[in-house]
mmCIF file of C-alpha atoms in Angstrom:
data_model
loop_
_atom_site.group_PDB
_atom_site.id
_atom_site.type_symbol
_atom_site.label_atom_id
_atom_site.label_comp_id
_atom_site.label_asym_id
_atom_site.label_seq_id
_atom_site.Cartn_x
_atom_site.Cartn_y
_atom_site.Cartn_z
ATOM 1 C CA MET A 1 0.000 0.000 0.000
ATOM 2 C CA ALA A 2 1.634 3.215 -1.171
ATOM 3 C CA THR A 3 0.873 6.264 0.906
ATOM 4 C CA SER A 4 2.024 9.797 0.389
ATOM 5 C CA PRO A 5 4.617 11.235 2.771
ATOM 6 C CA ILE A 6 2.126 13.850 3.973
ATOM 7 C CA ALA A 7 -0.476 11.212 4.852
ATOM 8 C CA ARG A 8 2.178 9.170 6.629
ATOM 9 C CA ARG A 9 3.347 12.179 8.656
ATOM 10 C CA LEU A 10 -0.234 13.079 9.564
ATOM 11 C CA ALA A 11 -0.858 9.504 10.702
ATOM 12 C CA ILE A 12 2.298 9.543 12.834
ATOM 13 C CA ALA A 13 1.353 12.925 14.304
ATOM 14 C CA GLY A 14 -2.126 11.590 15.051
ATOM 15 C CA VAL A 15 -0.715 8.541 16.817
ATOM 16 C CA CYS A 16 1.667 10.760 18.811
ATOM 17 C CA LEU A 17 -1.162 13.101 19.818
ATOM 18 C CA LEU A 18 -3.451 10.198 20.731
ATOM 19 C CA SER A 19 -0.667 8.672 22.814
ATOM 20 C CA LEU A 20 -0.100 11.953 24.653
ATOM 21 C CA VAL A 21 -3.817 12.491 25.343
ATOM 22 C CA LEU A 22 -4.292 8.902 26.522
ATOM 23 C CA CYS A 23 -1.257 9.007 28.804
ATOM 24 C CA CYS A 24 -2.261 12.392 30.251
ATOM 25 C CA GLY A 25 -5.661 10.862 31.001
ATOM 26 C CA LEU A 26 -3.930 8.009 32.801
ATOM 27 C CA ALA A 27 -1.821 10.545 34.725
ATOM 28 C CA TRP A 28 -5.014 12.333 35.770
ATOM 29 C CA TRP A 29 -6.497 9.013 36.908
ATOM 30 C CA GLN A 30 -3.365 8.263 38.966
ATOM 31 C CA TRP A 31 -3.543 11.776 40.482
ATOM 32 C CA GLU A 32 -7.144 11.152 41.526
ATOM 33 C CA LYS A 33 -6.101 7.820 42.997
ATOM 34 C CA PHE A 34 -3.192 9.482 44.857
ATOM 35 C CA SER A 35 -5.531 12.170 46.212
ATOM 36 C CA SER A 36 -7.945 9.584 47.584
ATOM 37 C CA ALA A 37 -7.697 8.235 51.127
ATOM 38 C CA ASN A 38 -5.926 5.035 50.098
ATOM 39 C CA GLY A 39 -3.535 6.648 47.576
ATOM 40 C CA THR A 40 0.174 5.843 47.778
ATOM 41 C CA PHE A 41 3.363 7.506 46.620
ATOM 42 C CA GLN A 42 3.512 4.909 43.863
ATOM 43 C CA ASN A 43 0.459 6.608 42.362
ATOM 44 C CA LEU A 44 2.296 9.940 42.556
ATOM 45 C CA GLY A 45 5.236 8.379 40.734
ATOM 46 C CA TYR A 46 2.929 7.266 37.945
ATOM 47 C CA VAL A 47 1.502 10.797 37.768
ATOM 48 C CA LEU A 48 4.986 11.952 36.806
ATOM 49 C CA GLN A 49 5.737 9.006 34.499
ATOM 50 C CA TRP A 50 2.598 8.832 32.345
ATOM 51 C CA PRO A 51 3.163 12.159 30.537
ATOM 52 C CA LEU A 52 6.709 11.038 29.712
ATOM 53 C CA PHE A 53 5.340 7.790 28.300
ATOM 54 C CA GLY A 54 2.942 9.869 26.189
ATOM 55 C CA LEU A 55 5.759 12.040 24.829
ATOM 56 C CA PHE A 56 7.966 9.078 23.918
ATOM 57 C CA PRO A 57 6.431 8.347 20.455
ATOM 58 C CA ALA A 58 6.825 12.014 19.470
ATOM 59 C CA PHE A 59 10.430 11.977 20.689
ATOM 60 C CA MET A 60 11.175 8.836 18.674
ATOM 61 C CA PHE A 61 9.614 10.345 15.540
ATOM 62 C CA TRP A 62 11.736 13.484 16.004
ATOM 63 C CA ARG A 63 14.882 11.460 16.703
ATOM 64 C CA ILE A 64 14.482 9.185 13.671
ATOM 65 C CA ARG A 65 13.832 12.238 11.481
ATOM 66 C CA GLN A 66 16.989 13.937 12.779
ATOM 67 C CA ILE A 67 19.073 10.832 12.094
ATOM 68 C CA ARG A 68 17.645 10.539 8.577
ATOM 69 C CA LEU A 69 18.290 14.228 7.799
ATOM 70 C CA ARG A 70 21.841 13.990 9.136
ATOM 71 C CA ALA A 71 22.497 10.901 7.006
ATOM 72 C CA GLU A 72 21.157 12.640 3.884
ATOM 73 C CA ALA A 73 23.286 15.741 4.548
ATOM 74 C CA ASN A 74 26.500 13.757 5.038
ATOM 75 C CA PRO A 75 26.540 10.849 2.596
ATOM 76 C CA PRO A 76 29.274 8.320 3.323
ATOM 77 C CA ALA A 77 32.393 8.606 1.199
ATOM 78 C CA GLU A 78 32.432 5.995 -1.535
ATOM 79 C CA ALA A 79 35.931 4.667 -1.009
ATOM 80 C CA PRO A 80 36.663 1.302 -2.567
ATOM 81 C CA ALA A 81 36.964 -1.426 -0.023
ATOM 82 C CA PRO A 82 40.459 -2.871 0.269
ATOM 83 C CA GLU A 83 41.051 -6.363 -1.077
ATOM 84 C CA PRO A 84 40.598 -8.842 1.724
ATOM 85 C CA LYS A 85 43.715 -10.793 2.537
ATOM 86 C CA PRO A 86 43.361 -14.536 2.128
ATOM 87 C CA VAL A 87 43.162 -16.305 5.428
ATOM 88 C CA ARG A 88 44.914 -19.619 5.798
ATOM 89 C CA LEU A 89 42.813 -21.954 7.838
ATOM 90 C CA PRO A 90 44.628 -24.573 9.877
ATOM 91 C CA GLN A 91 44.449 -28.040 8.391
ATOM 92 C CA PRO A 92 42.920 -30.709 10.601
ATOM 93 C CA ARG A 93 45.490 -33.044 12.071
ATOM 94 C CA ALA A 94 45.152 -36.760 12.369
ATOM 95 C CA SER A 95 43.999 -37.628 15.850
ATOM 96 C CA ARG A 96 46.336 -39.625 18.015
ATOM 97 C CA GLU A 97 44.968 -42.302 20.275
ATOM 98 C CA GLN A 98 45.144 -41.020 23.817
ATOM 99 C CA PRO A 99 45.821 -43.503 26.588
ATOM 100 C CA LEU A 100 42.925 -44.012 28.965
ATOM 101 C CA ASP A 101 43.139 -42.202 32.241
ATOM 102 C CA PRO A 102 42.590 -44.149 35.459
ATOM 103 C CA GLU A 103 39.485 -42.023 35.960
ATOM 104 C CA ASP A 104 38.121 -43.264 32.620
ATOM 105 C CA ALA A 105 38.606 -46.875 33.741
ATOM 106 C CA GLU A 106 36.812 -46.102 36.994
ATOM 107 C CA LEU A 107 33.996 -44.422 35.098
ATOM 108 C CA ALA A 108 33.638 -47.421 32.775
ATOM 109 C CA ALA A 109 33.502 -49.786 35.779
ATOM 110 C CA TYR A 110 30.877 -47.599 37.459
ATOM 111 C CA ASN A 111 28.760 -47.502 34.285
ATOM 112 C CA ALA A 112 28.990 -51.308 34.015
ATOM 113 C CA TYR A 113 27.879 -51.592 37.644
ATOM 114 C CA LEU A 114 24.888 -49.319 36.977
ATOM 115 C CA ALA A 115 23.955 -51.369 33.907
ATOM 116 C CA GLU A 116 24.087 -54.548 36.002
ATOM 117 C CA LEU A 117 21.840 -52.977 38.659
ATOM 118 C CA ALA A 118 19.370 -51.858 35.986
ATOM 119 C CA ALA A 119 19.287 -55.390 34.530
ATOM 120 C CA ARG A 120 18.624 -56.885 37.999
ATOM 121 C CA ASP A 121 15.842 -54.365 38.559
ATOM 122 C CA GLU A 122 14.223 -55.323 35.239
ATOM 123 C CA GLU A 123 14.409 -59.038 36.134
ATOM 124 C CA SER A 124 12.842 -58.469 39.553
ATOM 125 C CA ARG A 125 9.912 -56.547 38.021
ATOM 126 C CA LYS A 126 9.009 -59.441 35.704
#
């Protein structure tokens, strides 16, 4: 769907304004809640935060526009990229058989013992 830049900007401005009005309404609601008998300072904190939340979409629209204008004003220099240097990858070496550690022998014996216990358990369940 192709939209004109003016329509897009009006839609963004409308969303920003709606966000601000909605968040100011929520700030008013939190103020009323703070003013009531069971209001807390947390409600007062939200009174201060909601307008900032409402201004955030407008700030982001402004910030993105500034970044885009700055990028258009200062186009990057078109310098040719240097030739990449070839990288020599190490060749895989043939693996050498490592002698078994005593811990490996102990681990193998323990695993055999566990397998024997599991087999006995299966036989006793039958």
